[in-house]
PDB file of C-alpha atoms in Angstrom:
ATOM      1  CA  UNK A  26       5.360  -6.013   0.585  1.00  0.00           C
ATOM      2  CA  UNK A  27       5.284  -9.445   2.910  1.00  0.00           C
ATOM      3  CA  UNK A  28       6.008 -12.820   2.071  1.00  0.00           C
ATOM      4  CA  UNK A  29       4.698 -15.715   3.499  1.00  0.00           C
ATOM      5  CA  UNK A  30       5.698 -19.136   2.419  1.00  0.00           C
ATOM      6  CA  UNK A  31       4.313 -22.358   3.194  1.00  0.00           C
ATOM      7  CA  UNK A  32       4.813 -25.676   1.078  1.00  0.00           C
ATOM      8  CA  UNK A  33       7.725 -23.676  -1.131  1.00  0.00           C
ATOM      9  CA  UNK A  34       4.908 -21.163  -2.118  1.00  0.00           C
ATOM     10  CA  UNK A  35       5.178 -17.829  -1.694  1.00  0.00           C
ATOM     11  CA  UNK A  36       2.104 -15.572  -0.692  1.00  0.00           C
ATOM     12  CA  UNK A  37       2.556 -11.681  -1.725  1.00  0.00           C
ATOM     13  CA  UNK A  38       0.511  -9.339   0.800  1.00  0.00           C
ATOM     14  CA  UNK A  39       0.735  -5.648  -0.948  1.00  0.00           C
ATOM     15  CA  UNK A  40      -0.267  -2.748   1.586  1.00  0.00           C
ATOM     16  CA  UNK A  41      -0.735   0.559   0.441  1.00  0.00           C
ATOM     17  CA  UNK A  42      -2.893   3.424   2.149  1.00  0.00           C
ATOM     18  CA  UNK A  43      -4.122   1.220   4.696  1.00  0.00           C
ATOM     19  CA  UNK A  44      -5.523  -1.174   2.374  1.00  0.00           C
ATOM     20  CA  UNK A  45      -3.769  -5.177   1.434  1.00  0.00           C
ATOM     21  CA  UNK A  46      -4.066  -7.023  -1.530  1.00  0.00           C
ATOM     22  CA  UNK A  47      -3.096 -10.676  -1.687  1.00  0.00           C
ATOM     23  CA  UNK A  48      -1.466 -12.730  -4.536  1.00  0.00           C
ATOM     24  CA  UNK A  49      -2.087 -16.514  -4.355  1.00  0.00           C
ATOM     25  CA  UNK A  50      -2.824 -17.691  -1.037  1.00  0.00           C
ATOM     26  CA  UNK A  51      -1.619 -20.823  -1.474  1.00  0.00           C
ATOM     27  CA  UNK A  52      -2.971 -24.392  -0.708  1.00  0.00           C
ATOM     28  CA  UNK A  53      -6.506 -25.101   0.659  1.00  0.00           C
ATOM     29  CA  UNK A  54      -5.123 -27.058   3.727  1.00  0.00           C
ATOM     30  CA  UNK A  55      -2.407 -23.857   4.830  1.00  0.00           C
ATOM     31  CA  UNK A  56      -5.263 -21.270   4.837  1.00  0.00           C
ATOM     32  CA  UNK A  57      -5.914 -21.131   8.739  1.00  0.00           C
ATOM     33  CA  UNK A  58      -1.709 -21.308   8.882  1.00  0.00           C
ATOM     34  CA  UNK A  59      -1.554 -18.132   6.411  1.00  0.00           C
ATOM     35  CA  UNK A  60      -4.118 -16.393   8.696  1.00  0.00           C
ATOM     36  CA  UNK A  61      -2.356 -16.946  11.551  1.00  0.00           C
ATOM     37  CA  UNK A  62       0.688 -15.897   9.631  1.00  0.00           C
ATOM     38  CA  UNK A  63      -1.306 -12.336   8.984  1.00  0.00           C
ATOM     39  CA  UNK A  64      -2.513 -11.972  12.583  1.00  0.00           C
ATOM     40  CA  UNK A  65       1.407 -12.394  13.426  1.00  0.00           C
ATOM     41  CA  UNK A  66       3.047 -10.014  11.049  1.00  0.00           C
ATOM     42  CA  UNK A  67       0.386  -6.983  12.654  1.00  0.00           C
ATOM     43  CA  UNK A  68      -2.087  -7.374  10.192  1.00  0.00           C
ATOM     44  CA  UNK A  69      -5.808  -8.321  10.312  1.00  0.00           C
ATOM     45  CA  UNK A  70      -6.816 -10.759   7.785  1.00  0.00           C
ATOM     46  CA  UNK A  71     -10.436  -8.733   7.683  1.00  0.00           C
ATOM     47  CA  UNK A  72      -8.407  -6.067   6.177  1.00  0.00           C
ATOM     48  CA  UNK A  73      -7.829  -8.067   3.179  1.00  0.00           C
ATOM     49  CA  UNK A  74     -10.331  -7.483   0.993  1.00  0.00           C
ATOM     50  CA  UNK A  75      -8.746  -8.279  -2.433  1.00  0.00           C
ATOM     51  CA  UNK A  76      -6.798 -11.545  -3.752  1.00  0.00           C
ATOM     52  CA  UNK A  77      -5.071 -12.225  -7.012  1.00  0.00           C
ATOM     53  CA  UNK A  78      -4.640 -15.098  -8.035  1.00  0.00           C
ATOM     54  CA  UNK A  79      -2.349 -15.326 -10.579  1.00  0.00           C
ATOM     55  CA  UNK A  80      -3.469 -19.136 -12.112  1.00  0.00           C
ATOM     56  CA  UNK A  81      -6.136 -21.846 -10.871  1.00  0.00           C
ATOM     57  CA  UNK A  82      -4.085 -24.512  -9.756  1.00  0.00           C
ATOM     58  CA  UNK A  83      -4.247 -25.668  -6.526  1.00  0.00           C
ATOM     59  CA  UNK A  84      -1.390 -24.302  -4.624  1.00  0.00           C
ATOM     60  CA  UNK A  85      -1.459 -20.770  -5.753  1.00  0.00           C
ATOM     61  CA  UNK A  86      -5.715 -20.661  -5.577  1.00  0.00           C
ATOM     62  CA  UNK A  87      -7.041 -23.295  -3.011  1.00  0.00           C
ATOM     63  CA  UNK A  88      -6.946 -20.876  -0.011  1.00  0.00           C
ATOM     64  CA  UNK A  89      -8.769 -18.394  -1.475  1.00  0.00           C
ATOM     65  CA  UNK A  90     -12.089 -19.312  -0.698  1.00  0.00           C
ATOM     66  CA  UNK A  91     -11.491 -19.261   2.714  1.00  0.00           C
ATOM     67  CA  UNK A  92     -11.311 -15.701   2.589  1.00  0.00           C
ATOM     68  CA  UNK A  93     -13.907 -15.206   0.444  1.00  0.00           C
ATOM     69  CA  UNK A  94     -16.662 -16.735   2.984  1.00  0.00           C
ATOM     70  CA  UNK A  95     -14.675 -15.737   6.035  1.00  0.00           C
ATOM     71  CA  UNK A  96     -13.999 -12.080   5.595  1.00  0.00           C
ATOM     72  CA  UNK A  97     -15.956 -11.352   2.663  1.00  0.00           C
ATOM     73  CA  UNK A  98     -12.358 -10.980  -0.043  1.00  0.00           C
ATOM     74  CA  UNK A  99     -12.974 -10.384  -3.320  1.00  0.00           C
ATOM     75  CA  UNK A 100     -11.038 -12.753  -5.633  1.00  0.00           C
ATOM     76  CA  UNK A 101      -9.485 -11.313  -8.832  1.00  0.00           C
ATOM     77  CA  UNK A 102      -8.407 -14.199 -11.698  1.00  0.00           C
ATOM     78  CA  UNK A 103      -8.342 -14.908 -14.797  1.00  0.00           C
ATOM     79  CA  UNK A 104     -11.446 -15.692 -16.837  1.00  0.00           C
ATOM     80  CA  UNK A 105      -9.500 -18.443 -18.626  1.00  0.00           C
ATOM     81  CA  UNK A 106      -8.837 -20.369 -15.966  1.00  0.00           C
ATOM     82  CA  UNK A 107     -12.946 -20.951 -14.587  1.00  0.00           C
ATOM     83  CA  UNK A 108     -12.942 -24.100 -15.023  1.00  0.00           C
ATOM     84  CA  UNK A 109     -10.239 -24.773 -12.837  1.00  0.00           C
ATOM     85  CA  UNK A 110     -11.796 -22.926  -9.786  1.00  0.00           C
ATOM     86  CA  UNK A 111     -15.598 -24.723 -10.309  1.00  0.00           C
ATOM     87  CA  UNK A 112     -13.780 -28.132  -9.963  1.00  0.00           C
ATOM     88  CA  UNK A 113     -11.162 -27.711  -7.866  1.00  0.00           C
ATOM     89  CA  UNK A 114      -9.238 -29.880 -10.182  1.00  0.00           C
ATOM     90  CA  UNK A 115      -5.776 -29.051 -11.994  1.00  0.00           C
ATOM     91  CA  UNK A 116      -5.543 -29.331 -15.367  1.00  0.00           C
ATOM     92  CA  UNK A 117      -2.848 -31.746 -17.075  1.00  0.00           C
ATOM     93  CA  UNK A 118       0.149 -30.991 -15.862  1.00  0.00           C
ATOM     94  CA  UNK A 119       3.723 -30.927 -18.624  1.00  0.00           C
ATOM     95  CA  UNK A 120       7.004 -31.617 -16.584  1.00  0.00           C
ATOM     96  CA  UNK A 121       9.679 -30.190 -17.732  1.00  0.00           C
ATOM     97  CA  UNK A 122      12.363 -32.426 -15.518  1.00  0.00           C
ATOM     98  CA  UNK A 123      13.041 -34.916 -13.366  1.00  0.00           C
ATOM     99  CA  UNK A 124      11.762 -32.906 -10.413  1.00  0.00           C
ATOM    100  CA  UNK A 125       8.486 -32.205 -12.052  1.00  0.00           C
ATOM    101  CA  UNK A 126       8.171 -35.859 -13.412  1.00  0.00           C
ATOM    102  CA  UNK A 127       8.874 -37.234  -9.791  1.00  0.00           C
ATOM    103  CA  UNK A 128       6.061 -35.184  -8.277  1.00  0.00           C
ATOM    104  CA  UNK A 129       4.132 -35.050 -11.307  1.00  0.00           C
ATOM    105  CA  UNK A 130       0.966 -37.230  -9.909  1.00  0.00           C
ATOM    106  CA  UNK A 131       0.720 -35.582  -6.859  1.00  0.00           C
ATOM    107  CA  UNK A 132       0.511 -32.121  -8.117  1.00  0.00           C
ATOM    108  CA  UNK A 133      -1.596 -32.606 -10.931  1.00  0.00           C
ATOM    109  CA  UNK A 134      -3.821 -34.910  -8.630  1.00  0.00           C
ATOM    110  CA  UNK A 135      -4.152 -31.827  -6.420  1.00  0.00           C
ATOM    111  CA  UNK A 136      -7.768 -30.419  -5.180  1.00  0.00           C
ATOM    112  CA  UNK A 137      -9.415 -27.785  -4.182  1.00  0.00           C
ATOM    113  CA  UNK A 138     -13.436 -27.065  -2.313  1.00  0.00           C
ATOM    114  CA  UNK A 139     -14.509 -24.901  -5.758  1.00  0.00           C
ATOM    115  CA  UNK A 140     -15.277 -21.616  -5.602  1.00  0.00           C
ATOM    116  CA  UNK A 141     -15.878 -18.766  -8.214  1.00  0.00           C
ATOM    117  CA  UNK A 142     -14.121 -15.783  -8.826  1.00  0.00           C
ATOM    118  CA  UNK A 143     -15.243 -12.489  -7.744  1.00  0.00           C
ATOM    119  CA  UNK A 144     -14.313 -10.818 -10.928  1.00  0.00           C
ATOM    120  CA  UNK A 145     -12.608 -12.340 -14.277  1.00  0.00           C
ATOM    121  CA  UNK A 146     -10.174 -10.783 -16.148  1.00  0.00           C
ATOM    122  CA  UNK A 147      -9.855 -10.889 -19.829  1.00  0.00           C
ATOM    123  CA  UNK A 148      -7.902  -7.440 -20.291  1.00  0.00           C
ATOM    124  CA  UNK A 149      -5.441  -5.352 -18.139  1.00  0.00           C
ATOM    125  CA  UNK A 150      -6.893  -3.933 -14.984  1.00  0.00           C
ATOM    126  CA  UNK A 151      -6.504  -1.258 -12.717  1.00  0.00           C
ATOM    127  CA  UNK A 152      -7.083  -2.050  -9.335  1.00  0.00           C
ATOM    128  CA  UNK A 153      -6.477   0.814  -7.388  1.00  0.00           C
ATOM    129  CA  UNK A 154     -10.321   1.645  -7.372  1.00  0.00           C
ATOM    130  CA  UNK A 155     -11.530  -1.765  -6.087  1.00  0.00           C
ATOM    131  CA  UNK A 156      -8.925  -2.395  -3.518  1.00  0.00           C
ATOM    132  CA  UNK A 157      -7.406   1.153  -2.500  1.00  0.00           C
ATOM    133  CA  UNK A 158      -3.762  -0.719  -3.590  1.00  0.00           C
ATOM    134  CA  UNK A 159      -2.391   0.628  -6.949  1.00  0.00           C
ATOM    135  CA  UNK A 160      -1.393  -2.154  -8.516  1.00  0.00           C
ATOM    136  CA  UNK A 161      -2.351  -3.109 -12.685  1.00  0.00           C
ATOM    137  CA  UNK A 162      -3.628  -6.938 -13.494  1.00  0.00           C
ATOM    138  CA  UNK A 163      -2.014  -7.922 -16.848  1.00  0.00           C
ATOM    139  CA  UNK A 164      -3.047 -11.355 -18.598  1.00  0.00           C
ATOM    140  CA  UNK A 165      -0.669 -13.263 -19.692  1.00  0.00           C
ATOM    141  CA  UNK A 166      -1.690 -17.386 -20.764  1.00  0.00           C
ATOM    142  CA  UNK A 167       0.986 -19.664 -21.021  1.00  0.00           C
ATOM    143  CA  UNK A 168       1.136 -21.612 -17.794  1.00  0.00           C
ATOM    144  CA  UNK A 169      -2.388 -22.078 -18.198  1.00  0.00           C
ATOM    145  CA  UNK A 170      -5.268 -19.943 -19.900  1.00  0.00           C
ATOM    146  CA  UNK A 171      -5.978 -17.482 -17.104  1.00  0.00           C
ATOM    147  CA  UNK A 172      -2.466 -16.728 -15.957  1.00  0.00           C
ATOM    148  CA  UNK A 173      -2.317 -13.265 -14.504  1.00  0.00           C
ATOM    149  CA  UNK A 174       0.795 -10.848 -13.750  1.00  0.00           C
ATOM    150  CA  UNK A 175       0.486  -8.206 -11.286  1.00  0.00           C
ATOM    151  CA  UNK A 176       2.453  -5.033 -11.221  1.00  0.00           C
ATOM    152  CA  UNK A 177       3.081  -2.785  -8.667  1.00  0.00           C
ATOM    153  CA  UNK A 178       5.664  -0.440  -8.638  1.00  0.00           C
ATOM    154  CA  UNK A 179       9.162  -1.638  -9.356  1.00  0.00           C
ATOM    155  CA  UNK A 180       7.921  -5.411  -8.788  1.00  0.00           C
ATOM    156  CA  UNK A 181       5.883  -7.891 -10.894  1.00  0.00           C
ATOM    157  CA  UNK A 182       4.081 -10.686  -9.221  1.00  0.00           C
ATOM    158  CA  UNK A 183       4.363 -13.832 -11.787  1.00  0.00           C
ATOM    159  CA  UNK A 184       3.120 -16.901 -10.649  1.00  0.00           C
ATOM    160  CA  UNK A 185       4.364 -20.006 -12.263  1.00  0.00           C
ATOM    161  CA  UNK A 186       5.723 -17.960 -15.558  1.00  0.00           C
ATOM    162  CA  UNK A 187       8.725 -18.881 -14.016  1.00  0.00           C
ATOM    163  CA  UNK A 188      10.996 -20.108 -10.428  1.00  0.00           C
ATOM    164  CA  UNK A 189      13.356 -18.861  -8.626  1.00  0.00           C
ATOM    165  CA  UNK A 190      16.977 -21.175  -9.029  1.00  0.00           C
ATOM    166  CA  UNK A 191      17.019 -23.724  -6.378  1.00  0.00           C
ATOM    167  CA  UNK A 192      20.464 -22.632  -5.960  1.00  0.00           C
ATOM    168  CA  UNK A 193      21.801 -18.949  -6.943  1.00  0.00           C
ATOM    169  CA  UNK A 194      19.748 -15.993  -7.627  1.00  0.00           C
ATOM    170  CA  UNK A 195      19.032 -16.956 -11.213  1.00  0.00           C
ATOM    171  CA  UNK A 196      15.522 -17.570 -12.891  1.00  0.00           C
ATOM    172  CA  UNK A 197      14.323 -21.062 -14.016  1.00  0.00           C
ATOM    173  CA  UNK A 198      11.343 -22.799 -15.868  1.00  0.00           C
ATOM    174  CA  UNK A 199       8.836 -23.968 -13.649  1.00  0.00           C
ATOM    175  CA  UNK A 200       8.209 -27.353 -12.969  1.00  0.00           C
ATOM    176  CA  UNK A 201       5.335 -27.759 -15.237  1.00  0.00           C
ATOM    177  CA  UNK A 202       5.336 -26.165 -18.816  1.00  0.00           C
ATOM    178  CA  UNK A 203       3.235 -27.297 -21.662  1.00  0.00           C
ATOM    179  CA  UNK A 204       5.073 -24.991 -24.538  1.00  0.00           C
ATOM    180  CA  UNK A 205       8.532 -24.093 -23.946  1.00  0.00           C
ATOM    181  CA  UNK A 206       9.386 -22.499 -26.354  1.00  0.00           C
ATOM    182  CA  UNK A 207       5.908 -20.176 -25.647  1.00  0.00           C
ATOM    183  CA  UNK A 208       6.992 -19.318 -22.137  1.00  0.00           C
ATOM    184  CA  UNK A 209      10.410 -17.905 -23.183  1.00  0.00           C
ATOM    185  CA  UNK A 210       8.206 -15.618 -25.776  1.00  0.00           C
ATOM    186  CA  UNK A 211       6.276 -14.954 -23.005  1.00  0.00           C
ATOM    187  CA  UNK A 212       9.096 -13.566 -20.342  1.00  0.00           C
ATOM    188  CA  UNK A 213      10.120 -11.626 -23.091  1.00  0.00           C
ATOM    189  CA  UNK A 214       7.033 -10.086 -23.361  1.00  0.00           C
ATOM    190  CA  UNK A 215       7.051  -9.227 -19.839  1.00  0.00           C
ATOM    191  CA  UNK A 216       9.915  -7.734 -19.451  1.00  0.00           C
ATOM    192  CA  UNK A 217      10.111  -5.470 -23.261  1.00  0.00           C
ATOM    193  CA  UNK A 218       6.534  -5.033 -23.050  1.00  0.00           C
ATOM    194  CA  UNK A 219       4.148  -5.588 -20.540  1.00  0.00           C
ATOM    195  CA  UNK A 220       6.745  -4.444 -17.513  1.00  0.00           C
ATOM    196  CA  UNK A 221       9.341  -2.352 -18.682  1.00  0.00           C
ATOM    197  CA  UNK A 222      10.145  -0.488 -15.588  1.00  0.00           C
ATOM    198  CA  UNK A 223      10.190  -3.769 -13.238  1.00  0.00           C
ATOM    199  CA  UNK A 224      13.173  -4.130 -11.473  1.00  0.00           C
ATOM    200  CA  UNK A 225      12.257  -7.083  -8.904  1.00  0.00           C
ATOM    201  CA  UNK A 226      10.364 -10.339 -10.100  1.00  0.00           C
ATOM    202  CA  UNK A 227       8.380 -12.492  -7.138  1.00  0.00           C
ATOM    203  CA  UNK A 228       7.305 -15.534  -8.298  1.00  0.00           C
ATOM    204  CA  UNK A 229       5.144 -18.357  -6.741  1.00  0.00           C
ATOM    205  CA  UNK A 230       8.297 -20.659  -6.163  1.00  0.00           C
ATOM    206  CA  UNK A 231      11.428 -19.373  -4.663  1.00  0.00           C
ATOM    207  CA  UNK A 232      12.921 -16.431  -5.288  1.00  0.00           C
ATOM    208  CA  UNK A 233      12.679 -13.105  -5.385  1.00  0.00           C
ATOM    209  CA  UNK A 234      14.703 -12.492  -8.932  1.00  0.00           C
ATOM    210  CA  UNK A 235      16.676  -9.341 -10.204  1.00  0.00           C
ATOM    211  CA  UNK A 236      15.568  -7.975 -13.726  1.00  0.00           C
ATOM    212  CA  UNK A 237      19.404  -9.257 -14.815  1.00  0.00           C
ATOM    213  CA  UNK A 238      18.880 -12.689 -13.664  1.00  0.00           C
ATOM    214  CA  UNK A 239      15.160 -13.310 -15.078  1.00  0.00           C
ATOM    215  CA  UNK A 240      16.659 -11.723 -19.028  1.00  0.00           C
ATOM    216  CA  UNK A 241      19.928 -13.712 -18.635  1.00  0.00           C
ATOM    217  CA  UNK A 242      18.279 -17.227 -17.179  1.00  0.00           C
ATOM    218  CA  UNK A 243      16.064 -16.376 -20.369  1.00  0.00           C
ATOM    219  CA  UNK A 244      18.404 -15.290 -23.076  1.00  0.00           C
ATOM    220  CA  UNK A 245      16.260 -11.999 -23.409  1.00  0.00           C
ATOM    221  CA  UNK A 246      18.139  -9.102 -25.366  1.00  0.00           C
ATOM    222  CA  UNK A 247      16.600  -5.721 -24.811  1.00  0.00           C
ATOM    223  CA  UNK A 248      14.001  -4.410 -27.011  1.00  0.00           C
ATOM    224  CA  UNK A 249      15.883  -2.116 -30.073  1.00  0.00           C
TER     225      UNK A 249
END
């Protein structure tokens, strides 16, 4: 697994069996940047041929269709979130501090050149057959109504469901949360149900974050 970050966003490149998938390649205007970043690390950007994104908004999804039309990538997102990526427009935008509040107009004024997604999730998906990388889509709305997690091995891939601390190793609440209370159900979720066996947790924002730190940050008590 590689990490490339650009803007404070992290892009996850996955390569198994000479295959690569991609999770959220980040803003429209770093997409030649990221390539570049590819071409650097020993990799050929043709190779990638699949890309998660894990929600619509324009930091984690507005590269993607660079890829798409350049190298032919399939894009993998969730269904819930279409409207999003045949606007290129965010959705409203809930801060949840004075960090999020401070920045709120320009992120939620944030575009993208639309695009549509190659295939929509709705259910859990297997992905090993489509992109040669064995890694299982989960859906999990919250952060917006297509959120995605990714799995893959001993790591999840969670977008926006939360941050890494600014400071420490902890977890935090992202920026921009509609239902609070909602996304602490939801790491819950993830970690009794949906990824039991996860170990490491790379979000979109800082990070990575132990299995300790996300269930302590979130006051999550094992499952009896």
């Amino acid at each position: 697994m590689h990490t490339f970050t650009h803007d404070s966003i992290n892009t996850h490149l996955l390569v198994a069996n000479g295959a690569m998938v991609m999770v959220d390649p980040g803003y429209e205007k770093n997409a030649p940047v990221l390539e570049q970043d590819l071409r650097d690390a020993g990799f050929d950007p043709a190779m990638v041929k699949t890309i998660v994104i894990t929600h619509g908004h324009a930091d984690h999804a507005g590269a993607a269709r660079h890829f798409q039309a350049r190298f032919q990538a399939r894009v993998v997102a969730g269904k819930g979130d279409e409207g999003m990526f045949s606007t290129g427009k965010n959705e409203p935008l809930c801060p949840t501090g004075f960090l999020g509040r401070l920045r709120h107009a320009q992120d939620e004024g944030a575009t993208y050149t639309p695009f549509h997604a190659d295939v929509a999730v709705t259910e859990p998906v297997e992905l090993a057959a489509l992109s040669g990388v064995p890694v299982r889509i989960v859906p999990l709305p919250g952060h917006t109504r297509g959120s995605l997690v990714v799995l893959a091995g001993d790591s999840a891939f969670v977008g926006d469901l939360f941050r890494g601390s600014l400071v420490g190793s902890g977890a935090a609440t992202h920026l921009y949360m509609c239902d609070l209370e909602g996304n602490k159900k939801d790491v819950a979720r993830l970690l009794n149900e949906l990824a039991p066996d996860a170990r490491r947790f790379f979000g979109g924002h800082f990070g990575p974050v132990a299995r300790e730190d996300v269930a302590d940050s979130f006051d999550v008590l094992p499952r009896k």
